Amino acid sequence: MKIITYSLALFSLALMARAKKPNVIVIMADDLGYGDLGCYGANPKNLKTPNIDKLAKQGLKFTSGYCSASTCTPTRYSFLTGTYAFRRKNTGIAPPSSPLIIPEDTYTLPDMLKQAGYKTAVVGKWHLGLGSPGVGPQWNEQLKPGPREIGFDYNFLLPTTNDRVPQVYVENHRVLNLDPKDPLWVGMKKPSDDHPTGVTHRDTLKMDWTHGHNHTIHNGISRIGYYTGGHAARFRDEDLADKWVEKSKEWIGKNKKGPFFLFFASHDLHVPRIPHERFRGTSVMSYRGDVIVQLDWCVGEIVKYLKKEGLEKDTMIIFCSDNGPVGDDGYADESLEKMGDHKAAGIYSGGKYSIFEGGTRTPFITYWPGTIKPGVSDKLVCTIDLAGSLANHLGVKLPKDACLDSLDVMDSMLGKKKAKGRPHLIQQDNGRGNNYGYRVGNWKLQRHDSKKTSNYQVNKLLGGQRGQKVPQFALFDLSQDPAEKNDLSAKHPQIMTKMKTGLQKFLDDGRSR
Ligand code: NG6
Ligand code: CA
């Protein structure tokens, strides 16, 4: 009898432990702005996002959900390492030839999850480099170190972004379908005088370029960088989204016993915005709208598959973006012409490349049927917090010298009543140490060490603010002035000093956790 009671107790303990370890799927969109979804205010006349809207309705929709940077690489770096990217060199937008920018010995989010017994995978856009420092990707050999060396059991990747060469999939350590007789060469110098480029063969392109993006042509689109060979391995831009869904389902299917962690890194809506033919014209906003509809379809497919496999109640989905919106990001895809009254950054100013709210305040939804009560939350949460939050939830103690800025906001992500969210957040642009945003409660400090806004790139969505001279420091009250128009630094000198010192302390301390 005693033995039976004992084993029953053990059994229920095991069940409890199991119940506490949800599968985790992070769906990260690319360049998706705060106002780009129906559930965040997009007009259904412009585009419809029923599947993501459903996540928001049946889950928790955050109004202060952020990514940590306003470009892709630093956000992804800090999402996986739990440490702000500005603390480390060479964490800005990675070029096609970049080696892995996360040192192999870094304790990462997937490392932590593996420690907790999870199977881990990344499917989609990587953009964190592949190969050893100083060497970079060896395309015809084993591509490592890469995701597998920093905590992922499986990867199926687009190596950088699709506007950068090469257009091939990387499965685990290899370029998929690479014919050794047709080796892949990738470089930043034109390989021969007669190599066709977006400049020499501009009239053959199916989508024209507007700035940059005029090197090697593949699938009628010229890219950043050059490549030759690897023909059997090359994919069509139109098929990316379908591939991510297919590979994700396949991997979930194999690992459905759980617990598992899937990082679904969508390429939508990054340029070149090339939806599958069946999504072309599904919005009135041309390509930029159509790929949002495609992204929404992907989300629907994943949720449907979880339901089919009976995993819905055991799986927490976190939907987020890697940076704010941009219109023309290098291709003539009518993004600005067809924007109409659509407000890609919602009520916020700026977008991709900027430290205004529009650069990093993005859609953020947590969804876990049966556990997360549907609602809207104004708690401050960030993609950088996944490591700290899940670690605490799973009973893993983070090493002291790891995940230096990842805070435990799990209670907020679960919508618990007394949850507080982050007390502060540092926002960065692409550069390291040029510009920062610093939010504490409703106060927002802008620090432009470059003394210019969005100095990095042309982002036409920024309107008048692009490259504009600004004071090094400015202070805003987001509760009254979400668009950051009225600098209150002269009116509130004490708060200004406190904010400046607060930010400087976190920069000097090298950590904020
Ligand atoms: C910029 C590219 C832009 C985009 C961005 C990275 C040019 C002129 N612009 O350098 O098109 O690729 O890098 O975007 O080349 S991100 O979302 O991956 O950070
Ligand atoms: Ca991006």
XYZ file of C-alpha atoms in Angstrom, residues 200-503:
304
model
C 24.398 45.228 -66.021
C 21.135 43.292 -66.410
C 18.735 45.681 -64.741
C 16.112 45.357 -67.481
C 15.783 41.605 -66.859
C 14.853 41.928 -63.186
C 11.404 40.926 -61.981
C 11.734 43.354 -59.071
C 13.951 46.393 -59.462
C 16.321 47.626 -56.757
C 16.284 51.182 -55.367
C 19.486 51.301 -53.309
C 22.192 48.682 -52.834
C 20.983 45.180 -53.742
C 22.461 45.275 -57.242
C 25.004 42.451 -57.275
C 24.351 38.789 -58.262
C 20.937 38.035 -59.742
C 18.987 34.967 -58.684
C 15.335 34.303 -59.480
C 15.132 37.640 -61.285
C 16.184 39.574 -58.169
C 19.597 41.130 -57.583
C 21.100 40.822 -54.091
C 23.769 42.118 -51.739
C 26.941 40.157 -52.545
C 28.047 37.809 -55.304
C 27.834 34.073 -55.802
C 28.350 31.378 -58.367
C 27.644 27.637 -58.415
C 25.423 25.660 -56.067
C 22.644 25.718 -58.659
C 20.886 22.550 -57.478
C 20.765 23.960 -53.956
C 19.146 27.292 -54.804
C 15.580 27.972 -53.736
C 12.850 30.229 -55.060
C 11.981 33.202 -52.853
C 8.304 32.359 -53.370
C 8.690 29.046 -51.519
C 10.382 30.171 -48.299
C 7.284 30.510 -46.115
C 5.926 27.120 -47.189
C 9.299 25.550 -46.428
C 9.448 26.993 -42.902
C 5.983 25.618 -42.176
C 6.773 22.219 -43.668
C 10.052 21.828 -41.769
C 8.531 23.082 -38.524
C 5.662 20.619 -38.681
C 8.077 17.836 -39.513
C 10.298 18.642 -36.534
C 7.413 19.147 -34.122
C 5.972 15.836 -35.302
C 9.225 14.062 -34.482
C 9.520 15.738 -31.101
C 5.911 15.872 -30.014
C 6.537 13.929 -26.829
C 8.103 17.193 -25.706
C 9.074 19.355 -24.172
C 10.381 21.181 -27.221
C 11.492 24.670 -28.142
C 11.066 25.879 -31.695
C 12.399 29.226 -32.860
C 10.306 29.928 -35.961
C 12.213 32.771 -37.602
C 10.025 33.995 -40.430
C 11.579 35.980 -43.270
C 8.364 37.946 -43.777
C 8.238 40.901 -44.193
C 11.906 41.494 -44.941
C 12.997 42.516 -48.447
C 12.854 41.221 -51.081
C 9.172 40.844 -50.263
C 8.226 38.003 -52.578
C 5.123 36.135 -51.434
C 4.121 32.800 -52.857
C 2.002 33.327 -55.989
C -1.153 32.376 -54.090
C -0.696 35.349 -51.727
C 0.003 37.909 -54.439
C -2.739 40.524 -54.364
C -4.285 39.342 -51.086
C -3.942 42.836 -49.619
C -4.451 46.248 -51.185
C -0.935 47.200 -50.075
C 0.996 45.284 -52.717
C 3.992 43.132 -51.749
C 4.480 44.480 -48.219
C 0.860 43.751 -47.341
C 0.804 40.410 -49.161
C 3.741 39.036 -47.162
C 2.014 40.031 -43.920
C -0.965 37.939 -45.072
C 1.497 35.126 -45.826
C 3.040 35.437 -42.346
C -0.456 35.253 -40.890
C -1.096 32.068 -42.862
C 2.090 30.512 -41.398
C 0.904 31.267 -37.873
C -2.462 29.682 -38.662
C -0.754 26.555 -39.993
C 1.367 26.111 -36.871
C -1.603 26.534 -34.555
C -3.675 24.140 -36.649
C -0.923 21.564 -36.500
C -0.601 21.858 -32.721
C -4.352 21.287 -32.435
C -4.214 18.290 -34.725
C -1.455 16.745 -32.623
C -3.273 17.534 -29.378
C -0.447 19.833 -28.273
C -2.268 23.128 -28.076
C -2.717 23.168 -24.308
C 0.869 22.079 -23.716
C 2.407 24.748 -25.878
C 3.162 28.365 -25.188
C 3.477 30.530 -28.285
C 5.271 33.855 -28.152
C 4.690 35.976 -31.225
C 7.041 38.943 -31.734
C 9.085 40.931 -34.263
C 12.820 41.627 -34.654
C 12.526 45.365 -35.307
C 10.051 48.000 -36.381
C 8.719 48.696 -39.865
C 10.381 50.103 -42.962
C 8.946 51.079 -46.322
C 11.484 51.085 -49.146
C 14.351 48.970 -47.864
C 16.146 48.586 -51.160
C 13.638 47.273 -53.717
C 10.930 48.936 -55.801
C 8.074 46.955 -54.254
C 5.525 49.789 -54.007
C 5.645 49.659 -50.216
C 5.428 53.437 -49.832
C 3.181 54.087 -52.827
C 0.599 51.565 -51.571
C 0.883 52.368 -47.855
C -2.215 54.598 -48.087
C -3.564 55.382 -44.617
C -1.881 52.334 -43.093
C 0.224 53.239 -40.045
C 2.931 50.585 -39.922
C 4.299 51.841 -36.595
C 0.860 52.683 -35.176
C 0.909 55.884 -33.119
C 4.692 55.731 -32.693
C 7.424 57.638 -34.480
C 10.365 56.121 -36.277
C 10.768 52.523 -37.322
C 13.528 50.163 -38.321
C 17.017 51.680 -37.642
C 15.760 54.194 -35.069
C 15.583 54.390 -31.290
C 12.191 56.063 -31.367
C 9.464 53.762 -30.074
C 8.554 52.677 -33.609
C 11.958 51.016 -33.908
C 11.499 48.507 -31.115
C 7.940 48.638 -29.758
C 6.408 45.867 -31.806
C 3.594 43.304 -31.673
C 4.093 40.906 -28.785
C 1.566 38.189 -27.979
C 1.694 35.259 -25.578
C -0.715 32.399 -26.129
C -1.155 29.254 -24.089
C -4.761 28.022 -24.082
C -5.977 26.969 -20.659
C -3.100 28.694 -18.870
C -2.927 32.265 -20.137
C -6.138 34.168 -19.579
C -7.067 36.216 -22.652
C -6.563 39.950 -22.278
C -4.462 43.002 -22.980
C -1.396 43.830 -20.915
C 0.485 47.106 -20.596
C 3.409 45.461 -18.800
C 6.834 46.100 -20.251
C 8.323 42.914 -21.737
C 11.094 42.324 -24.261
C 12.366 39.532 -26.499
C 15.596 39.602 -24.470
C 13.667 38.302 -21.435
C 12.848 34.827 -22.698
C 15.933 33.230 -21.108
C 15.445 34.796 -17.676
C 11.691 34.260 -17.671
C 11.630 30.650 -18.839
C 14.620 29.737 -16.624
C 12.784 30.851 -13.555
C 9.611 29.100 -14.635
C 11.475 25.846 -15.263
C 13.537 26.010 -12.093
C 16.873 26.487 -13.865
C 19.337 28.839 -12.235
C 21.087 30.992 -14.802
C 24.860 31.181 -14.351
C 25.766 34.525 -12.800
C 27.885 35.612 -15.743
C 25.282 34.716 -18.397
C 22.179 36.397 -19.800
C 23.267 39.682 -18.267
C 20.187 41.675 -19.218
C 17.473 39.022 -19.330
C 14.878 39.703 -16.642
C 12.254 37.357 -15.265
C 8.940 38.688 -16.572
C 7.261 35.294 -16.722
C 4.385 36.421 -14.491
C 3.680 39.216 -16.940
C 3.894 36.898 -19.923
C 1.414 34.591 -18.213
C -0.862 37.509 -17.359
C -0.703 37.024 -13.596
C -2.458 39.677 -11.545
C 0.396 41.070 -9.508
C 2.951 40.903 -12.292
C 5.080 44.008 -12.687
C 6.954 43.648 -15.956
C 10.337 45.219 -16.591
C 11.186 48.285 -14.526
C 13.441 49.576 -17.327
C 14.523 48.843 -20.882
C 17.411 49.982 -23.059
C 16.643 50.237 -26.765
C 19.403 50.360 -29.372
C 19.682 50.902 -33.094
C 21.994 48.912 -35.346
C 25.200 50.560 -34.239
C 27.063 49.891 -31.075
C 27.010 52.808 -28.745
C 25.713 55.445 -31.120
C 22.155 55.840 -29.985
C 20.067 54.559 -27.115
C 16.510 54.767 -25.942
C 15.949 54.224 -22.228
C 12.477 53.660 -20.841
C 11.560 53.700 -17.155
C 7.799 53.660 -16.506
C 6.385 56.262 -18.853
C 9.600 58.258 -19.118
C 11.714 57.817 -22.196
C 15.203 59.162 -22.581
C 16.628 59.470 -26.070
C 20.385 59.543 -26.265
C 21.793 60.208 -29.714
C 25.554 60.166 -29.304
C 25.711 60.648 -33.074
C 23.564 63.792 -32.592
C 21.523 62.689 -35.608
C 18.455 60.486 -35.893
C 18.610 57.202 -37.735
C 22.058 57.982 -39.012
C 22.543 54.466 -40.249
C 20.080 54.067 -43.032
C 17.429 55.612 -45.204
C 14.102 54.776 -43.647
C 11.505 56.772 -45.467
C 8.853 55.871 -42.915
C 10.692 58.172 -40.524
C 9.497 61.140 -42.534
C 11.021 64.378 -41.327
C 13.081 62.747 -38.628
C 15.544 60.953 -40.876
C 19.118 62.111 -40.475
C 17.779 65.152 -38.663
C 20.056 66.887 -36.214
C 18.889 66.261 -32.655
C 20.215 67.126 -29.228
C 22.304 64.396 -27.685
C 19.722 63.982 -24.925
C 15.954 64.433 -24.933
C 13.199 63.403 -22.527
C 9.620 62.355 -23.283
C 6.534 61.364 -21.339
C 5.150 58.446 -23.323
C 1.803 58.556 -21.517
C 1.132 62.040 -22.950
C 3.376 61.990 -25.963
C 3.783 58.510 -27.469
C 5.151 60.014 -30.696
C 8.104 61.596 -28.835
C 7.541 65.106 -30.144
C 7.838 67.276 -27.007
C 11.219 67.253 -25.332
C 10.604 67.803 -21.615
C 14.223 67.900 -20.513
C 14.138 71.618 -19.669
C 10.879 71.235 -17.745
C 12.002 68.206 -15.735
C 15.740 68.601 -15.119
C 15.749 66.262 -12.133
C 14.082 63.431 -13.987
C 16.424 64.077 -16.892
C 19.466 63.707 -14.617
C 18.057 60.566 -13.058
C 17.388 59.008 -16.437
C 20.823 59.910 -17.786
C 22.571 58.483 -14.737
C 20.369 55.395 -14.761
C 21.229 54.572 -18.366
